[in-house]
Short mmCIF file of C-alpha atoms and ligand atoms in Angstrom, two decimals:
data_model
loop_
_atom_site.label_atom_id
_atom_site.label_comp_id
_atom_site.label_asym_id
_atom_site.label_seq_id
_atom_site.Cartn_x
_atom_site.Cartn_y
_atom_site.Cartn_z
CA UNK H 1 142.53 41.34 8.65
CA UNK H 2 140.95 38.02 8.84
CA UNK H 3 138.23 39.70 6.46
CA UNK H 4 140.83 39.78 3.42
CA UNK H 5 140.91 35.80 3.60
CA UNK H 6 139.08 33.89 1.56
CA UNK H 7 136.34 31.79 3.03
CA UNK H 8 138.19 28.63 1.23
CA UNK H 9 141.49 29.08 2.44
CA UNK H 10 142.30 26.11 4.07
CA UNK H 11 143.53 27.27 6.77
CA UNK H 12 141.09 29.58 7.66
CA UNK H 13 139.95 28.27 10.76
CA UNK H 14 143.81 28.52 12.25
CA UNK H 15 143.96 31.97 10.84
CA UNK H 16 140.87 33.07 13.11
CA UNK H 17 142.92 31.45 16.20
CA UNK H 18 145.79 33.60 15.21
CA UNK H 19 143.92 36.74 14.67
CA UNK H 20 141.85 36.45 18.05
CA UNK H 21 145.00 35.66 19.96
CA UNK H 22 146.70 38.92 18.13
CA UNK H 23 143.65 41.12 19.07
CA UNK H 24 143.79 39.35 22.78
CA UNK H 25 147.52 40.57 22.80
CA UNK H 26 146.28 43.88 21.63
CA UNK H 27 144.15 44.20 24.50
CA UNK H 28 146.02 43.37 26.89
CA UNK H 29 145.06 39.70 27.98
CA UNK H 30 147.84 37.88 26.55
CA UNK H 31 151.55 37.87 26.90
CA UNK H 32 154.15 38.43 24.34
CA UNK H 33 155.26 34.87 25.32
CA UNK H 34 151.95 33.19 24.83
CA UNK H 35 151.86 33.91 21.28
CA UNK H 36 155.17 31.75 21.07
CA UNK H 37 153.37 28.98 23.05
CA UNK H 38 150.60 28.76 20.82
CA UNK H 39 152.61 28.53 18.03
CA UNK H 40 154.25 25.58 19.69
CA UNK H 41 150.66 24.45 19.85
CA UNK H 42 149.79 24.83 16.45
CA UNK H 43 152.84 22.51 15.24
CA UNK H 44 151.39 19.99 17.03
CA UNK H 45 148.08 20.60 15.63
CA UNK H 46 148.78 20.33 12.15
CA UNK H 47 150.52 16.89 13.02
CA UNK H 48 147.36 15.54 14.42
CA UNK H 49 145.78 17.23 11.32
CA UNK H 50 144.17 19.82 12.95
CA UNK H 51 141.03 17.39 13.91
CA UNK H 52 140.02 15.69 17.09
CA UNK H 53 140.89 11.96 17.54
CA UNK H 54 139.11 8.97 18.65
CA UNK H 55 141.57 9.11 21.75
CA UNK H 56 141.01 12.81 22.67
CA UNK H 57 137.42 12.03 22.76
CA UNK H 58 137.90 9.11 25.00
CA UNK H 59 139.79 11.63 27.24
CA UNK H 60 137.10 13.81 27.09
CA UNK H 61 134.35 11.63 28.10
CA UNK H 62 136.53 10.71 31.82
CA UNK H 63 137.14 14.62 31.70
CA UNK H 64 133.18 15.03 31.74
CA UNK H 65 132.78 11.99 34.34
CA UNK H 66 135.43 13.64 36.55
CA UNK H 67 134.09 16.92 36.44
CA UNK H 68 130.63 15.76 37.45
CA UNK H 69 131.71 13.61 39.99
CA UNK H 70 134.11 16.03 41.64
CA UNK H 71 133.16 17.82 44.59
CA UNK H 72 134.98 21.40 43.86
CA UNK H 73 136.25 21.55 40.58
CA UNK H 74 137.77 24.81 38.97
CA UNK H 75 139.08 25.67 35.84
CA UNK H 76 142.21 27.82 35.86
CA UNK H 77 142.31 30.64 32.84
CA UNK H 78 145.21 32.05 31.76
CA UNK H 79 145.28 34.77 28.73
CA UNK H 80 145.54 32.57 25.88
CA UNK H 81 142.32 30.38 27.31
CA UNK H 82 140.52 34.06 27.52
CA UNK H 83 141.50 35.26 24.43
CA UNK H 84 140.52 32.27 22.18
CA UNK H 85 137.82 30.26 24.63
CA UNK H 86 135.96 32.82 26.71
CA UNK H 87 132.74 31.97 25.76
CA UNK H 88 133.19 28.39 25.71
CA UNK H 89 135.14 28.20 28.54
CA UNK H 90 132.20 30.26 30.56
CA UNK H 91 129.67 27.46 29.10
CA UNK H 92 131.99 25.20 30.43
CA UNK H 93 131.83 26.55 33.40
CA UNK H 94 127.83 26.46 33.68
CA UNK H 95 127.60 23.18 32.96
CA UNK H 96 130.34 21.28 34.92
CA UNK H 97 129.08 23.70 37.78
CA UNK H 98 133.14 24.62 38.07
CA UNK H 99 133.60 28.72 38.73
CA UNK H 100 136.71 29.98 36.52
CA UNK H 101 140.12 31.32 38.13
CA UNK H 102 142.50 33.85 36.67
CA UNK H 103 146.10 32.06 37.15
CA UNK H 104 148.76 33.47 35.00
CA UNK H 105 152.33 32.54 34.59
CA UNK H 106 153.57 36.73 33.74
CA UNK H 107 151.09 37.75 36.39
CA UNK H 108 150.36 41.83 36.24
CA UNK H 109 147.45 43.28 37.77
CA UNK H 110 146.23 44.99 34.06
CA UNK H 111 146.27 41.31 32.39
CA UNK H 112 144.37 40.08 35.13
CA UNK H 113 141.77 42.53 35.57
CA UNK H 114 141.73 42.57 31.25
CA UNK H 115 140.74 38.57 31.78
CA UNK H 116 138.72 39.45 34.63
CA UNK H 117 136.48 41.80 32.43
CA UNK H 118 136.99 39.90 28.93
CA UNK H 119 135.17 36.85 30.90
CA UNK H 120 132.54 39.51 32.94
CA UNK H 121 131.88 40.71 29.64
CA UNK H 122 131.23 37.18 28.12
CA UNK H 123 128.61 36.49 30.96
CA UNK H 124 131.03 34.80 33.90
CA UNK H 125 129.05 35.91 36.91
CA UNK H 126 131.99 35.46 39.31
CA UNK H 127 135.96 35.21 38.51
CA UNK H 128 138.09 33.81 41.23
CA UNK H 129 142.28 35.15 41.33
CA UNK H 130 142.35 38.31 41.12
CA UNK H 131 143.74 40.94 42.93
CA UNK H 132 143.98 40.57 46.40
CA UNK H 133 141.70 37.42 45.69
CA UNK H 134 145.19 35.74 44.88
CA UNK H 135 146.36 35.05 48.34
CA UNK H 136 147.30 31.60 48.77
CA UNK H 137 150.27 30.12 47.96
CA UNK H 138 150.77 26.78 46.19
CA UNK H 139 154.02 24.86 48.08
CA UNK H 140 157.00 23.95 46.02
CA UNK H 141 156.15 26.23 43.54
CA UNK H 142 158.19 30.02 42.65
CA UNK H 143 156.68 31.09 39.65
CA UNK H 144 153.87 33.75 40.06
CA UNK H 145 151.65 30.58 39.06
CA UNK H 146 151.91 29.94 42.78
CA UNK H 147 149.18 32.52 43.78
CA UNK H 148 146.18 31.19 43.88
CA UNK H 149 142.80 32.09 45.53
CA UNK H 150 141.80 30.02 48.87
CA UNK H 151 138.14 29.52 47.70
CA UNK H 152 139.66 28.12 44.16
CA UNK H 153 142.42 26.35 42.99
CA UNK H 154 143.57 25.61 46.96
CA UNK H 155 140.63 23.91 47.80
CA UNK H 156 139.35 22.52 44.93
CA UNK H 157 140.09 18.39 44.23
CA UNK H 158 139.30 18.62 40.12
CA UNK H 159 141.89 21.40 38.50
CA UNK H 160 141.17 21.88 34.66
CA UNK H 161 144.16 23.14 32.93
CA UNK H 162 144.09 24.02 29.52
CA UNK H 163 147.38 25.14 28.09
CA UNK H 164 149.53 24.97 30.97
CA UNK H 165 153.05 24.53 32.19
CA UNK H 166 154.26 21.53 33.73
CA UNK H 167 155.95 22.79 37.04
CA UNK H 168 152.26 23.65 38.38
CA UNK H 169 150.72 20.80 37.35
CA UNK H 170 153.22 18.91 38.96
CA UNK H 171 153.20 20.88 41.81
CA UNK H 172 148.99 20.63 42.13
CA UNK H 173 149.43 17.00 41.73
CA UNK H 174 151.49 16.63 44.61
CA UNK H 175 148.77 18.18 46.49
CA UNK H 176 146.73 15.72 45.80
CA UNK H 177 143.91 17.06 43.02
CA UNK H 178 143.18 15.35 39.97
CA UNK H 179 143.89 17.21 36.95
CA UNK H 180 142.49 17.67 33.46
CA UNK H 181 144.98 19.49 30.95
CA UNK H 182 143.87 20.32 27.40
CA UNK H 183 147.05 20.56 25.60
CA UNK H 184 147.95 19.66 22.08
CA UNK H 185 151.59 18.51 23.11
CA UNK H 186 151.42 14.81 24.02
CA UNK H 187 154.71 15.17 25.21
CA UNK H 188 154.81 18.04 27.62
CA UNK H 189 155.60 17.69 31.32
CA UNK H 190 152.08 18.71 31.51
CA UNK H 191 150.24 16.11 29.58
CA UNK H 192 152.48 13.29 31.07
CA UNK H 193 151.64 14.31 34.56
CA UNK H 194 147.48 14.51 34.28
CA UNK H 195 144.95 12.08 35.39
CA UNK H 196 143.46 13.04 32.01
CA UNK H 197 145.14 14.95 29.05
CA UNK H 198 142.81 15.82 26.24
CA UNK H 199 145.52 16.30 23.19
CA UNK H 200 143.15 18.28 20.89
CA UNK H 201 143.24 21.86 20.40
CA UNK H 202 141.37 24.25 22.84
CA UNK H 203 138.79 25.50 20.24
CA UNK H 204 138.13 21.70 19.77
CA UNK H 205 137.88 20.42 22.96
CA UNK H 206 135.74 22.96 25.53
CA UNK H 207 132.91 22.65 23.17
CA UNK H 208 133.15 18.46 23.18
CA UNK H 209 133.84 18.61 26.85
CA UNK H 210 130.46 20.40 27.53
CA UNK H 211 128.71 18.29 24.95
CA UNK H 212 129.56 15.13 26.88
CA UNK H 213 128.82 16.90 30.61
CA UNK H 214 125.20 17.29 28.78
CA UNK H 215 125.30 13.92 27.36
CA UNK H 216 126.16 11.65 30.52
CA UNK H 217 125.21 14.05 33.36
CA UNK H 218 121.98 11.67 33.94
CA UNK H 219 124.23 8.84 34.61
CA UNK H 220 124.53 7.58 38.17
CA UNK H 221 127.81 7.77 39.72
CA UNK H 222 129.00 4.56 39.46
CA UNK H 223 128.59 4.53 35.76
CA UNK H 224 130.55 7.70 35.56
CA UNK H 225 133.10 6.32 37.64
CA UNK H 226 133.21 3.09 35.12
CA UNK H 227 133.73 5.99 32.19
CA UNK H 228 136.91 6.97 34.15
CA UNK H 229 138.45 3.92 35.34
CA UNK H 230 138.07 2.70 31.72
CA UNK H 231 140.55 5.56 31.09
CA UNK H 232 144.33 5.02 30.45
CA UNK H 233 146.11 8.50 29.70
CA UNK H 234 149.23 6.59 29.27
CA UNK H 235 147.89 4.94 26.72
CA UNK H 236 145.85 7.91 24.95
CA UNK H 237 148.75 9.53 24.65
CA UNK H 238 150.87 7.06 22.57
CA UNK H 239 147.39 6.30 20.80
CA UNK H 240 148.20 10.30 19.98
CA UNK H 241 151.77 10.07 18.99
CA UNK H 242 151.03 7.31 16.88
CA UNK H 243 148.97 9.61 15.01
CA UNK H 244 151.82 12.36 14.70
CA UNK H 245 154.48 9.75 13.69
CA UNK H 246 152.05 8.28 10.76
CA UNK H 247 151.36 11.60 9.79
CA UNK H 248 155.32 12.31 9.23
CA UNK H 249 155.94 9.29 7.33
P1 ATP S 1 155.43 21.69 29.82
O1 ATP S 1 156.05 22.59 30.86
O2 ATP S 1 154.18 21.01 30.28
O3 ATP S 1 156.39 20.72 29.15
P2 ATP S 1 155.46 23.90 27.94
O4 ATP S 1 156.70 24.40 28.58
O5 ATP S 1 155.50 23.63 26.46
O6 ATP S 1 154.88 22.61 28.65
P3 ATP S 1 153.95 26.29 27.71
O7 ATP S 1 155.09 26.92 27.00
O8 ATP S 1 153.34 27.02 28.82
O9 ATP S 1 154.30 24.87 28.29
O10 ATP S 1 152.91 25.97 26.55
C1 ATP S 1 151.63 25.61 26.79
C2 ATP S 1 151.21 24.31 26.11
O11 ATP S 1 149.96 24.60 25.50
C3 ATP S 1 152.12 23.75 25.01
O12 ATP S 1 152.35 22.39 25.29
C4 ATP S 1 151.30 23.86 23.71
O13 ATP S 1 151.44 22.73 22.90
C5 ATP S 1 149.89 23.94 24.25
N1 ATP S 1 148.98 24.74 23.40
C6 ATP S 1 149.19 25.95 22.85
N2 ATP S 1 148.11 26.38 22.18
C7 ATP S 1 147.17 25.42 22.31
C8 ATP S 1 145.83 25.28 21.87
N3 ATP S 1 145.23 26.22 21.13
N4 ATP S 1 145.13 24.18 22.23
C9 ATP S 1 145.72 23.22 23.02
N5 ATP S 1 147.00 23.29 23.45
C10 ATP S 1 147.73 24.37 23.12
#
């Protein structure tokens, strides 16, 4: 489809989004209700017009100081995050030496095994939250986002959550991890709740995120840990909002 298009549309690059996320529903990795939530997404995108700000790119540089500091991190994949991401979010996964976990809000055993193999197939060597591998239970928690894997998301003390809901987030802060959520809605439950909350949109942001890993990863730890205590995600996030209100009026 995406083929009949002309290379100067101007929205070309949001018409790709649409089309792999419509092939990832075809296939089986994404849910009905995720093409609603990326629409949600995309409202917010053309706001922030549909480029990474100065503020997401502060965000990102704590995100890469907190992944290389961390001691387990893990990034959770749902379908969207597979359908649009999978190779970046694998790179992602090299380089901030995180494994990937399958965590879906309409959990069913075809989805996950589709994400399990969509992100085999992309060159993940090992996918955490699947199956039986999805034993653990997060506390105060009752959607299926609850099941989690005890080598993953359980243990893990850095959760990255790209386009996520805010009752786990909440939920996996109260456990005590520090959490990095990708999500174009500066006001969401979930961006409100992170340590860090990159407001840019996925397709943006993985690829910056493992730029900066490469770029500071020969820091010592105390100058990553200056990178994130420099960090306000209070204040990144108005910074954000102040873009989507000037771009209204
Ligand atoms: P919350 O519970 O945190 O208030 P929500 O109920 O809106 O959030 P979902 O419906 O699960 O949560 O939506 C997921 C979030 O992902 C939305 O905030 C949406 O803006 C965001 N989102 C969707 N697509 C993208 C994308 N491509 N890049 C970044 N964020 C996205």
């Amino acid at each position: 489809m995406i083929k009949q298009v002309p290379a100067t549309h101007p929205r070309l690059k949001s018409l790709i989004i649409r089309e792999k996320l419509v092939n990832g529903f075809t296939r089986g990795l994404v849910a009905r209700e995720g093409l609603i939530a990326h629409g949600r997404g995309e409202a917010f995108d053309y706001l922030l017009g549909e480029k990474t700000s100065a503020f997401a790119l502060d965000a990102t540089q704590a995100a890469a100081a907190t992944l290389l500091l961390a001691k387990q991190p893990i990034i959770s994949v749902n379908g969207n995050v597979a359908a649009v991401s999978a190779t970046d979010i694998i790179e992602l996964s090299k380089y901030a030496n995180a494994p990937l976990e399958v965590n879906l809000f309409y959990r069913d055993k075809k989805r996950e095994q589709a994400i399990e193999r969509e992100l085999l197939k992309y060159g993940a060597t090992k996918v955490f939250g699947v199956g039986p591998n999805a034993s653990a239970r997060l506390p105060d928690l009752d959607s299926e986002r609850r099941k989690v894997d005890p080598r993953g998301i359980l243990v893990a003390d850095v959760v990255v959550v790209p386009l996520e809901d805010g009752d786990r987030a909440e939920a996996l802060v109260k456990m005590g991890k520090k959490i990095i959520a990708i999500d174009l809605n500066p006001l969401s439950r979930t961006a409100s709740i992170a340590d860090i909350t990159i407001v840019d949109n996925i397709t943006r942001a993985i690829p910056s995120l493992v730029y900066a890993i490469k770029r500071i990863n020969n820091l010592t730890n105390k100058e990553k840990q200056k990178i994130v205590n420099k960090f306000d995600n209070k204040r990144a996030l108005a910074k954000s909002l102040e873009i989507i209100r000037g771009a209204m009026t």
